[in-house]
Tab-separated table of C-alpha atoms and ligand atoms in Angstrom:
chain	number	residue	atom	x	y	z
A	264	MET	CA	-97.875	-2.201	7.609
A	265	VAL	CA	-101.070	-0.610	5.284
A	266	ASP	CA	-103.920	0.306	6.767
A	267	VAL	CA	-106.489	-1.465	4.170
A	268	GLY	CA	-107.515	-5.102	4.024
A	269	PHE	CA	-107.473	-7.098	1.067
A	270	GLU	CA	-111.613	-6.431	0.893
A	271	SER	CA	-110.979	-2.925	-0.228
A	272	LEU	CA	-109.162	-3.702	-3.076
A	273	GLY	CA	-111.915	-5.121	-5.475
A	274	LEU	CA	-111.594	-8.635	-5.246
A	275	SER	CA	-113.689	-11.412	-5.376
A	276	ARG	CA	-114.850	-13.780	-3.096
A	277	GLU	CA	-113.332	-16.252	-4.516
A	278	LEU	CA	-109.957	-13.900	-4.447
A	279	LEU	CA	-110.086	-13.025	-1.481
A	280	SER	CA	-110.393	-16.620	-0.144
A	281	ALA	CA	-107.973	-18.091	-2.385
A	282	VAL	CA	-105.762	-14.715	-0.687
A	283	LYS	CA	-107.122	-15.725	3.020
A	284	ALA	CA	-105.716	-19.884	2.257
A	285	ARG	CA	-102.837	-19.146	1.033
A	286	GLY	CA	-102.176	-17.482	4.494
A	287	TYR	CA	-102.235	-13.506	3.587
A	288	THR	CA	-103.313	-11.610	6.067
A	289	ASP	CA	-103.444	-7.733	4.655
A	290	PRO	CA	-101.852	-6.464	0.566
A	291	THR	CA	-98.009	-5.706	1.039
A	292	PRO	CA	-97.664	-1.345	-0.282
A	293	ILE	CA	-97.253	-2.426	-3.737
A	294	GLN	CA	-100.693	-4.915	-4.181
A	295	SER	CA	-102.982	-2.447	-2.262
A	296	ALA	CA	-102.122	0.557	-4.634
A	297	ALA	CA	-101.620	-2.151	-8.083
A	298	VAL	CA	-104.276	-4.070	-7.736
A	299	PRO	CA	-106.852	-1.245	-7.824
A	300	ALA	CA	-105.083	-0.006	-10.687
A	301	ILE	CA	-104.909	-3.133	-12.618
A	302	LEU	CA	-108.818	-3.740	-12.166
A	303	SER	CA	-109.406	-0.614	-14.103
A	304	GLY	CA	-107.456	-1.409	-16.853
A	305	ARG	CA	-104.257	1.088	-15.964
A	306	ASP	CA	-101.591	0.529	-17.312
A	307	VAL	CA	-98.555	0.270	-14.483
A	308	LEU	CA	-95.011	0.950	-14.163
A	309	ALA	CA	-93.983	-0.098	-10.841
A	310	CYS	CA	-90.489	-0.428	-9.690
A	311	ALA	CA	-90.581	-3.149	-7.133
A	312	GLN	CA	-87.935	-6.360	-6.072
A	313	THR	CA	-88.525	-9.435	-5.428
A	314	GLY	CA	-89.840	-10.119	-1.633
A	315	SER	CA	-92.758	-7.121	-2.165
A	316	GLY	CA	-95.467	-8.919	-2.603
A	317	LYS	CA	-94.933	-8.111	-6.874
A	318	THR	CA	-96.239	-11.600	-8.420
A	319	ALA	CA	-99.754	-11.385	-6.249
A	320	ALA	CA	-100.219	-8.026	-7.647
A	321	PHE	CA	-100.326	-8.509	-10.599
A	322	GLY	CA	-101.788	-11.718	-10.776
A	323	LEU	CA	-104.788	-10.976	-7.985
A	324	PRO	CA	-105.606	-8.851	-10.787
A	325	LEU	CA	-105.228	-10.593	-14.271
A	326	LEU	CA	-106.481	-13.800	-12.278
A	327	GLU	CA	-109.723	-11.893	-11.895
A	328	ARG	CA	-109.684	-10.618	-15.252
A	329	ILE	CA	-109.828	-14.162	-16.716
A	330	ARG	CA	-112.028	-15.398	-14.335
A	331	THR	CA	-114.769	-13.581	-15.596
A	332	THR	CA	-113.952	-13.452	-19.492
A	333	PRO	CA	-116.452	-15.726	-21.153
A	334	ARG	CA	-114.915	-18.978	-22.139
A	335	GLU	CA	-113.996	-20.471	-25.652
A	336	ARG	CA	-112.513	-23.626	-26.503
A	337	PRO	CA	-109.788	-24.549	-27.247
A	338	ARG	CA	-108.872	-21.986	-24.240
A	339	ARG	CA	-107.300	-18.483	-25.845
A	340	LEU	CA	-104.775	-16.996	-24.475
A	341	LEU	CA	-105.482	-14.070	-22.210
A	342	ALA	CA	-102.702	-13.292	-20.492
A	343	LEU	CA	-98.971	-13.876	-20.537
A	344	VAL	CA	-96.013	-12.822	-18.027
A	345	LEU	CA	-92.534	-13.223	-19.530
A	346	VAL	CA	-89.426	-13.583	-16.545
A	347	PRO	CA	-86.262	-14.081	-17.132
A	348	THR	CA	-85.457	-17.296	-15.736
A	349	ARG	CA	-86.855	-20.453	-15.699
A	350	GLU	CA	-86.969	-20.434	-12.208
A	351	LEU	CA	-89.258	-17.676	-11.927
A	352	ALA	CA	-90.683	-18.843	-14.466
A	353	ALA	CA	-91.308	-22.062	-12.978
A	354	GLN	CA	-91.779	-20.202	-8.988
A	355	VAL	CA	-94.591	-17.421	-11.060
A	356	ALA	CA	-97.209	-20.037	-12.929
A	357	GLU	CA	-97.257	-22.141	-9.355
A	358	GLU	CA	-97.821	-18.723	-7.056
A	359	LEU	CA	-100.847	-17.867	-9.790
A	360	ARG	CA	-101.629	-21.902	-9.050
A	361	GLN	CA	-101.819	-21.326	-5.641
A	362	LEU	CA	-103.970	-17.953	-6.027
A	363	THR	CA	-106.771	-19.964	-8.437
A	364	GLN	CA	-107.493	-23.115	-5.736
A	365	GLY	CA	-111.137	-22.608	-4.774
A	366	PHE	CA	-112.321	-21.210	-8.278
A	367	THR	CA	-115.389	-22.631	-10.194
A	368	ARG	CA	-113.692	-22.558	-13.087
A	369	SER	CA	-110.667	-23.772	-13.993
A	370	ILE	CA	-107.931	-21.814	-14.789
A	371	ALA	CA	-104.623	-23.084	-16.970
A	372	ILE	CA	-101.721	-21.519	-16.045
A	373	HIS	CA	-98.296	-22.605	-17.931
A	374	ALA	CA	-94.882	-22.208	-17.583
A	375	VAL	CA	-92.690	-22.207	-20.350
A	376	PHE	CA	-88.878	-21.968	-20.605
A	377	GLY	CA	-85.688	-23.014	-21.885
A	378	GLY	CA	-83.250	-25.415	-21.393
A	379	VAL	CA	-84.892	-28.059	-21.290
A	380	SER	CA	-87.527	-30.284	-24.513
A	381	VAL	CA	-89.928	-28.342	-26.228
A	382	ASN	CA	-91.999	-31.181	-26.647
A	383	PRO	CA	-93.535	-32.172	-23.136
A	384	GLN	CA	-94.434	-28.221	-23.346
A	385	ARG	CA	-96.164	-28.084	-26.472
A	386	MET	CA	-98.121	-31.341	-25.629
A	387	ALA	CA	-99.497	-29.720	-21.964
A	388	MET	CA	-100.818	-26.913	-24.446
A	389	ARG	CA	-102.745	-28.810	-26.935
A	390	GLY	CA	-105.512	-28.227	-24.650
A	391	GLY	CA	-104.958	-24.511	-24.705
A	392	ALA	CA	-103.638	-21.307	-21.817
A	393	ASP	CA	-105.452	-18.738	-20.173
A	394	VAL	CA	-101.880	-17.855	-18.793
A	395	VAL	CA	-98.809	-18.818	-19.944
A	396	VAL	CA	-95.548	-17.626	-17.782
A	397	ALA	CA	-92.471	-17.665	-19.673
A	398	THR	CA	-88.612	-17.665	-20.273
A	399	PRO	CA	-88.865	-14.849	-23.843
A	400	GLY	CA	-86.646	-17.128	-26.135
A	401	ARG	CA	-88.995	-20.168	-25.893
A	402	LEU	CA	-92.019	-18.425	-25.810
A	403	LEU	CA	-91.158	-17.565	-29.410
A	404	ASP	CA	-90.116	-20.747	-30.083
A	405	LEU	CA	-93.387	-22.453	-29.791
A	406	VAL	CA	-95.408	-19.407	-31.225
A	407	GLU	CA	-93.195	-20.791	-34.390
A	408	ARG	CA	-94.275	-23.760	-33.793
A	409	GLY	CA	-97.768	-22.655	-34.100
A	410	ALA	CA	-98.530	-24.191	-30.358
A	411	LEU	CA	-98.947	-20.553	-29.140
A	412	ARG	CA	-101.119	-17.847	-30.689
A	413	LEU	CA	-100.650	-14.468	-28.863
A	414	GLN	CA	-103.447	-12.174	-30.833
A	415	GLY	CA	-106.463	-12.963	-27.828
A	416	VAL	CA	-103.935	-11.059	-25.206
A	417	THR	CA	-105.603	-8.972	-23.447
A	418	THR	CA	-102.501	-8.151	-20.478
A	419	LEU	CA	-98.327	-8.797	-20.243
A	420	VAL	CA	-96.551	-8.558	-17.957
A	421	LEU	CA	-92.713	-7.967	-17.580
A	422	ASP	CA	-91.818	-9.295	-14.891
A	423	GLU	CA	-88.400	-8.401	-13.225
A	424	ALA	CA	-87.794	-6.371	-16.287
A	425	ASP	CA	-84.400	-5.590	-15.718
A	426	ARG	CA	-83.023	-8.904	-15.478
A	427	LEU	CA	-84.930	-9.856	-18.683
A	428	LEU	CA	-82.617	-6.608	-20.329
A	429	ASP	CA	-79.250	-7.792	-18.664
A	430	LEU	CA	-80.142	-10.808	-20.127
A	431	GLY	CA	-79.718	-9.825	-23.519
A	432	PHE	CA	-83.373	-10.649	-24.226
A	433	ALA	CA	-83.933	-7.173	-25.982
A	434	GLU	CA	-83.947	-8.912	-29.075
A	435	GLU	CA	-87.021	-10.979	-28.200
A	436	LEU	CA	-88.914	-8.686	-26.713
A	437	GLN	CA	-89.220	-7.063	-29.289
A	438	ARG	CA	-90.627	-10.032	-31.369
A	439	ILE	CA	-92.738	-10.457	-28.865
A	440	LEU	CA	-94.265	-7.804	-28.456
A	441	GLU	CA	-94.732	-7.366	-32.984
A	442	ARG	CA	-96.069	-10.334	-32.517
A	443	LEU	CA	-99.099	-9.559	-29.118
A	444	PRO	CA	-102.057	-6.497	-29.941
A	445	ALA	CA	-102.046	-3.255	-30.002
A	446	ARG	CA	-104.542	-3.100	-27.469
A	447	ARG	CA	-103.592	-4.757	-24.494
A	448	GLN	CA	-103.220	-3.721	-20.678
A	449	SER	CA	-99.394	-3.217	-20.003
A	450	LEU	CA	-97.784	-3.999	-16.771
A	451	LEU	CA	-93.948	-3.667	-16.123
A	452	PHE	CA	-93.025	-4.030	-13.121
A	453	SER	CA	-88.409	-4.105	-12.424
A	454	ALA	CA	-86.594	-3.713	-9.544
A	455	THR	CA	-83.886	-0.679	-10.974
A	456	PHE	CA	-84.079	2.008	-13.653
A	457	PRO	CA	-81.672	1.959	-16.390
A	458	PRO	CA	-81.920	3.878	-19.058
A	459	LYS	CA	-83.095	1.071	-21.405
A	460	VAL	CA	-85.722	-0.383	-18.868
A	461	ARG	CA	-86.920	3.867	-19.172
A	462	SER	CA	-86.714	3.313	-22.493
A	463	LEU	CA	-89.020	0.286	-22.606
A	464	ALA	CA	-91.347	1.328	-20.384
A	465	ASP	CA	-91.677	4.035	-22.340
A	466	ARG	CA	-92.495	2.241	-26.080
A	467	LEU	CA	-94.083	-0.559	-23.723
A	468	LEU	CA	-96.932	1.004	-21.017
A	469	THR	CA	-100.022	3.827	-22.305
A	470	SER	CA	-100.240	6.433	-19.243
A	471	PRO	CA	-99.418	4.445	-16.913
A	472	LEU	CA	-99.872	4.427	-12.888
A	473	LYS	CA	-96.202	4.721	-11.487
A	474	LEU	CA	-95.358	3.258	-8.359
A	475	ASP	CA	-92.259	3.066	-6.080
A	476	VAL	CA	-92.964	0.908	-3.062
A	477	PRO	CA	-90.627	1.760	-0.235
A	478	ARG	CA	-87.722	-0.879	-0.732
A	479	VAL	CA	-88.795	-2.410	2.816
A	480	ASP	CA	-89.991	-5.378	1.826
A	481	ILE	CA	-92.998	-6.979	3.719
A	482	GLU	CA	-93.297	-7.016	7.154
A	483	THR	CA	-89.675	-4.464	6.996
A	484	PRO	CA	-87.123	-6.415	7.020
A	485	SER	CA	-83.619	-6.300	7.928
A	486	ILE	CA	-80.769	-6.864	6.660
A	487	GLU	CA	-78.001	-7.005	8.574
A	488	GLN	CA	-74.580	-5.906	5.684
A	489	ARG	CA	-71.163	-6.647	6.102
A	490	ALA	CA	-68.223	-6.258	5.138
A	491	ILE	CA	-64.809	-8.566	5.851
A	492	ALA	CA	-61.840	-7.466	4.483
A	493	VAL	CA	-60.045	-10.938	3.363
A	494	ASP	CA	-57.131	-11.846	1.767
A	495	GLY	CA	-58.696	-14.088	-1.271
A	496	HIS	CA	-56.591	-17.468	0.025
A	497	ALA	CA	-58.231	-17.037	2.916
A	498	ARG	CA	-61.966	-16.795	2.345
A	499	SER	CA	-62.707	-20.124	1.512
A	500	ASP	CA	-62.169	-20.915	5.353
A	501	LEU	CA	-63.067	-17.848	6.353
A	502	LEU	CA	-66.848	-19.198	4.935
A	503	ARG	CA	-66.445	-22.458	7.135
A	504	HIS	CA	-65.450	-20.425	9.985
A	505	LEU	CA	-68.442	-18.000	9.773
A	506	LEU	CA	-70.607	-21.024	9.123
A	507	ARG	CA	-68.938	-22.610	12.496
A	508	ALA	CA	-69.532	-19.395	14.713
A	509	HIS	CA	-73.557	-18.534	13.276
A	510	ALA	CA	-76.247	-20.313	14.020
A	511	TRP	CA	-77.649	-19.743	10.323
A	512	PRO	CA	-80.283	-22.908	8.401
A	513	SER	CA	-80.132	-21.795	5.678
A	514	VAL	CA	-77.346	-19.842	3.254
A	515	LEU	CA	-76.825	-18.743	-0.381
A	516	VAL	CA	-73.076	-18.329	-0.780
A	517	PHE	CA	-72.137	-16.076	-4.608
A	518	VAL	CA	-69.121	-16.827	-6.670
A	519	ALA	CA	-68.122	-15.674	-9.824
A	520	THR	CA	-68.137	-18.912	-12.047
A	521	LYS	CA	-69.724	-22.296	-12.328
A	522	ARG	CA	-66.401	-24.077	-11.535
A	523	ALA	CA	-65.916	-22.042	-8.432
A	524	THR	CA	-69.756	-23.592	-7.389
A	525	GLU	CA	-68.628	-26.900	-7.570
A	526	HIS	CA	-65.439	-26.429	-6.140
A	527	LEU	CA	-66.802	-24.673	-2.835
A	528	ALA	CA	-69.098	-26.633	-2.393
A	529	GLU	CA	-66.881	-29.848	-2.750
A	530	GLN	CA	-64.926	-28.298	-0.110
A	531	LEU	CA	-67.545	-27.224	2.050
A	532	CYS	CA	-69.511	-30.557	2.295
A	533	ARG	CA	-66.383	-32.550	3.232
A	534	ALA	CA	-65.958	-30.129	6.492
A	535	GLY	CA	-69.079	-32.389	6.804
A	536	ILE	CA	-71.150	-29.176	5.536
A	537	ALA	CA	-74.026	-30.273	3.674
A	538	THR	CA	-74.331	-27.943	0.651
A	539	ALA	CA	-75.140	-28.186	-2.840
A	540	PRO	CA	-73.650	-25.742	-6.228
A	541	LEU	CA	-76.117	-24.250	-8.399
A	542	HIS	CA	-74.955	-23.201	-12.189
A	543	GLY	CA	-76.464	-23.208	-15.367
A	544	GLU	CA	-74.999	-25.715	-16.376
A	545	LEU	CA	-76.892	-28.606	-14.758
A	546	SER	CA	-79.610	-30.141	-15.394
A	547	GLN	CA	-83.032	-29.098	-15.055
A	548	THR	CA	-83.513	-31.912	-13.166
A	549	SER	CA	-80.257	-31.689	-10.828
A	550	ARG	CA	-80.936	-27.468	-10.134
A	551	SER	CA	-84.467	-28.190	-9.001
A	552	GLU	CA	-83.084	-31.035	-6.900
A	553	ALA	CA	-80.754	-28.900	-5.614
A	554	LEU	CA	-83.430	-26.078	-5.039
A	555	ALA	CA	-85.571	-28.255	-3.174
A	556	ARG	CA	-83.462	-30.501	-0.534
A	557	PHE	CA	-82.280	-27.004	0.400
A	558	LYS	CA	-86.013	-25.546	1.013
A	559	ALA	CA	-86.311	-28.758	2.837
A	560	SER	CA	-83.302	-27.941	4.704
A	561	GLU	CA	-81.790	-30.677	3.679
A	562	ILE	CA	-78.230	-29.293	2.150
A	563	ARG	CA	-77.488	-26.012	4.598
A	564	VAL	CA	-75.823	-24.574	2.092
A	565	LEU	CA	-76.491	-23.241	-1.855
A	566	VAL	CA	-73.478	-22.299	-3.958
A	567	ALA	CA	-74.409	-20.660	-7.034
A	568	THR	CA	-73.539	-17.657	-9.061
A	569	ASP	CA	-75.827	-14.809	-10.602
A	570	LEU	CA	-77.663	-15.855	-13.452
A	571	ALA	CA	-78.805	-19.674	-11.295
A	572	ALA	CA	-79.734	-17.912	-8.383
A	573	ARG	CA	-81.969	-15.139	-10.375
A	574	GLY	CA	-85.462	-14.877	-8.901
A	575	ILE	CA	-85.540	-17.857	-6.456
A	576	HIS	CA	-88.010	-17.708	-3.369
A	577	VAL	CA	-86.419	-19.467	-0.318
A	578	GLU	CA	-89.052	-17.828	2.263
A	579	GLU	CA	-86.018	-18.254	5.376
A	580	LEU	CA	-82.721	-17.429	4.285
A	581	SER	CA	-80.879	-16.242	6.888
A	582	ALA	CA	-77.657	-15.533	4.442
A	583	VAL	CA	-76.406	-14.084	1.886
A	584	VAL	CA	-72.679	-14.490	1.028
A	585	ASN	CA	-70.816	-12.151	-1.613
A	586	TYR	CA	-67.911	-14.416	-1.819
A	587	ASP	CA	-66.525	-13.756	-4.616
A	588	LEU	CA	-68.573	-9.947	-4.928
A	589	PRO	CA	-71.298	-9.008	-7.465
A	590	ARG	CA	-69.791	-7.361	-10.595
A	591	SER	CA	-72.602	-4.950	-11.195
A	592	ALA	CA	-74.528	-2.591	-8.171
A	593	ASN	CA	-77.510	-3.699	-9.264
A	594	ASP	CA	-76.780	-7.475	-8.740
A	595	TYR	CA	-75.715	-6.114	-5.108
A	596	LEU	CA	-78.989	-5.079	-4.570
A	597	HIS	CA	-80.596	-8.677	-6.506
A	598	ARG	CA	-78.618	-10.648	-3.937
A	599	ILE	CA	-78.767	-9.748	-0.170
A	600	GLY	CA	-82.266	-8.830	-1.287
A	601	ARG	CA	-82.726	-12.326	-1.174
A	602	THR	CA	-82.580	-12.607	2.611
A	603	GLY	CA	-84.997	-10.377	5.557
A	604	ARG	CA	-88.401	-11.716	3.912
A	605	ALA	CA	-91.364	-11.677	5.696
A	606	GLY	CA	-90.179	-10.290	8.574
A	607	ASN	CA	-87.288	-12.003	8.928
A	608	VAL	CA	-84.091	-10.483	9.943
A	609	GLY	CA	-81.408	-11.764	7.043
A	610	SER	CA	-77.316	-10.815	7.212
A	611	SER	CA	-74.987	-9.940	4.071
A	612	VAL	CA	-71.202	-10.541	4.359
A	613	SER	CA	-69.851	-9.686	1.370
A	614	PHE	CA	-65.756	-11.057	1.612
A	615	VAL	CA	-63.809	-7.659	0.289
A	616	ARG	CA	-60.217	-8.853	-1.406
A	617	ALA	CA	-57.581	-5.664	-1.723
A	618	GLU	CA	-57.988	-5.673	-5.092
A	619	ASP	CA	-61.807	-5.398	-4.909
A	620	GLU	CA	-62.372	-2.132	-2.542
A	621	SER	CA	-62.678	0.353	-5.143
A	622	HIS	CA	-64.501	-1.651	-6.879
A	623	PHE	CA	-66.744	-1.993	-3.363
A	624	GLY	CA	-66.296	1.206	-2.921
A	625	LEU	CA	-68.608	1.805	-6.577
A	626	ILE	CA	-71.187	-0.723	-5.239
A	627	GLU	CA	-71.439	1.688	-1.723
A	628	LYS	CA	-71.641	4.479	-3.463
A	629	ARG	CA	-74.003	3.790	-5.470
A	630	HIS	CA	-76.831	2.468	-2.915
A	631	ALA	CA	-75.511	5.534	-0.362
A	632	LEU	CA	-73.781	2.972	2.177
A	633	SER	CA	-69.953	3.182	4.193
A	634	LEU	CA	-69.576	-0.006	5.102
A	635	ALA	CA	-67.122	-0.439	7.928
A	636	ARG	CA	-64.355	-3.280	6.775
A	637	GLU	CA	-64.364	-5.885	9.202
A	638	GLN	CA	-60.817	-7.741	9.998
A	639	ILE	CA	-62.196	-11.101	11.669
A	640	GLN	CA	-59.366	-11.869	14.580
A	641	GLY	CA	-57.233	-15.407	12.593
A	642	PHE	CA	-58.169	-14.375	8.529
A	643	GLU	CA	-57.091	-10.403	8.888
A	644	ARG	CA	-56.425	-8.981	5.638
A	645	THR	CA	-52.558	-8.364	4.554
A	646	GLU	CA	-52.603	-8.106	1.202
A	647	ALA	CA	-51.847	-4.641	-0.282
A	648	GLU	CA	-55.017	-2.384	-1.321
A	649	ALA	CA	-53.594	-2.394	-5.448
A	650	PRO	CA	-53.752	1.251	-6.981
A	651	ARG	CA	-56.949	1.935	-8.010
A	652	ALA	CA	-58.405	0.799	-11.290
A	653	ILE	CA	-59.684	3.097	-14.159
A	654	HIS	CA	-63.772	2.107	-14.455
A	655	VAL	CA	-65.266	2.829	-17.015
A	656	GLY	CA	-68.454	3.398	-15.297
A	657	ASP	CA	-72.349	3.865	-16.888
A	658	SER	CA	-73.969	6.276	-14.314
A	659	SER	CA	-77.116	5.385	-14.118
A	660	GLY	CA	-76.399	1.154	-14.700
A	661	GLY	CA	-74.005	-1.161	-12.991
A	662	ILE	CA	-70.517	-0.696	-12.787
A	663	LYS	CA	-69.229	-2.440	-15.188
A	664	GLY	CA	-67.016	-4.999	-14.466
A	665	ARG	CA	-63.620	-4.376	-13.853
A	666	ARG	CA	-62.114	-6.535	-17.123
A	667	LYS	CA	-61.704	-3.388	-19.669
A	668	SER	CA	-63.229	-3.771	-23.079
A	669	LYS	CA	-61.552	-3.665	-26.128
A	670	LYS	CA	-63.318	-0.155	-26.502
A	671	ASP	CA	-61.711	1.540	-22.633
A	672	LYS	CA	-58.705	0.247	-24.059
A	673	LEU	CA	-58.731	2.296	-26.565
A	674	ARG	CA	-60.211	4.984	-25.202
A	675	GLU	CA	-57.447	4.585	-22.524
A	676	ALA	CA	-54.903	4.631	-25.612
A	677	ALA	CA	-56.066	8.021	-27.762
A	678	ALA	CA	-56.547	10.026	-24.180
A	679	ARG	CA	-53.027	9.209	-23.821
A	680	ALA	CA	-51.931	10.208	-26.320
A	681	ALA	CA	-53.553	13.507	-26.608
A	682	ASN	CA	-52.515	14.134	-22.713
A	683	GLY	CA	-48.898	13.138	-22.400
A	684	PRO	CA	-47.884	11.128	-20.144
A	685	PRO	CA	-49.898	10.527	-17.093
A	686	ASP	CA	-49.698	12.404	-14.308
A	687	PRO	CA	-50.758	10.904	-11.328
A	688	THR	CA	-52.097	13.431	-9.500
A	689	LYS	CA	-54.991	13.080	-11.496
A	690	THR	CA	-58.157	10.776	-9.808
A	691	ASP	CA	-59.144	7.769	-11.232
A	692	ARG	CA	-62.745	8.467	-12.967
A	693	GLY	CA	-62.735	7.488	-16.278
A	694	THR	CA	-65.467	9.003	-19.060
B	174	LIG	P1	-93.006	-11.559	-4.749
B	174	LIG	O1	-91.959	-10.380	-4.161
B	174	LIG	O2	-94.201	-11.468	-5.398
B	174	LIG	O3	-91.833	-12.713	-4.606
B	174	LIG	O4	-93.758	-12.345	-2.977
B	174	LIG	C1	-92.539	-13.130	-1.841
B	174	LIG	C2	-93.147	-13.785	-0.841
B	174	LIG	O5	-94.462	-12.851	0.169
B	174	LIG	C3	-93.948	-14.907	-1.417
B	174	LIG	O6	-93.807	-15.483	-0.703
B	174	LIG	C4	-95.711	-15.418	-1.697
B	174	LIG	O7	-95.648	-15.721	-1.287
B	174	LIG	C5	-95.413	-13.884	-0.170
B	174	LIG	N1	-96.473	-12.958	-0.128
B	174	LIG	C6	-96.783	-12.393	-1.029
B	174	LIG	N2	-98.082	-11.694	-0.762
B	174	LIG	C7	-98.415	-11.903	0.713
B	174	LIG	C8	-98.522	-10.957	1.668
B	174	LIG	N3	-99.688	-10.134	1.396
B	174	LIG	N4	-98.640	-11.600	3.316
B	174	LIG	C9	-98.028	-12.446	3.210
B	174	LIG	N5	-96.611	-12.915	2.699
B	174	LIG	C10	-96.971	-12.755	1.151
């Protein structure tokens, strides 16, 4: 635990009481390091994950600046926070609103995101906004309709920058950057730093303070990581067995497809386990409802795709199950980082089929892990390990999926043609 209190970070009395009302007693490492730097006007580049307290790390100084900026009518948009998903937009906006509780000056904080009708968001902003937390596409939409002006923005935050780029928002980001004033403070937060995030940071930031907070989250949570060897067809039974064997109150199960979320959720419900699916094709209302019920402990298991689960905060998540393995090592980190927060011990369990061995091996390698494969009695894996597939790896980013792209196939064909028949003694690493 850090030994400096919130009082030493340079925050006003109003914000200190908001922090206290929120129940935060000590700043997290990222907050101790980032708050004074951001207050002083510096750009910041932070390697920080969900659970590290990063929202308040940029939120507190951002609100401090807005609190003391002379007011204009209508309100001038001063701070823009870009996030990859609608859930995260709603959560970040809510956390910021919580931090303004008790302010003498009202601060208008709006979340804007796609997937819902644009008009209510447009109407809500008629009186102007001080802070907008947005997904890039919807933000551009609103700017283009004249509902928002970016010329007055003094602080830009990119939250979960790696996800923003993973989700293909590079072009929208560029268009937004072109519309922002050149003189501004920029803050970039990301859990991982593949080359594309580094190059974005280079373009965006001026002499930033670089912060790399330890991976440990608030009050050093611990995550027990397990890998269970199991046949594909036995995974659903194994999951039910684990849910019976462990008193996990709230479990997030990751699967690969929308269809699988519904199918598995249905099977678990039939087994008497309160479960809901969460995927991108559900309406915003159904998603919010599923999340609210999960948070209220009315349902025990949420079966989700990576996309739908991105950025979700559930304080007491007790276990994460990788029913289908994540496609990349980064996704593995994002998935398991959802448990073991706020001082709790969390469990993560990965189901590893024979055909997943080489893929999971690469994930382990990226995170310097070596997990023993457990065999659970009655669910022992019987399938033989497939011959190791060729992985066309990206040395810095994730492991590209198991499916070969057209380009990979062409490259392999070219290599075969150049080298003659394959040599079975050669290793499996692609180029
Ligand atoms: P974040 O990393 O911003 O997603 O925050 C993760 C969780 O930690 C959120 O639920 C915050 O409300 C909570 N949190 C943030 N800062 C602190 C703090 N200093 N002490 C305790 N909890 C915190």
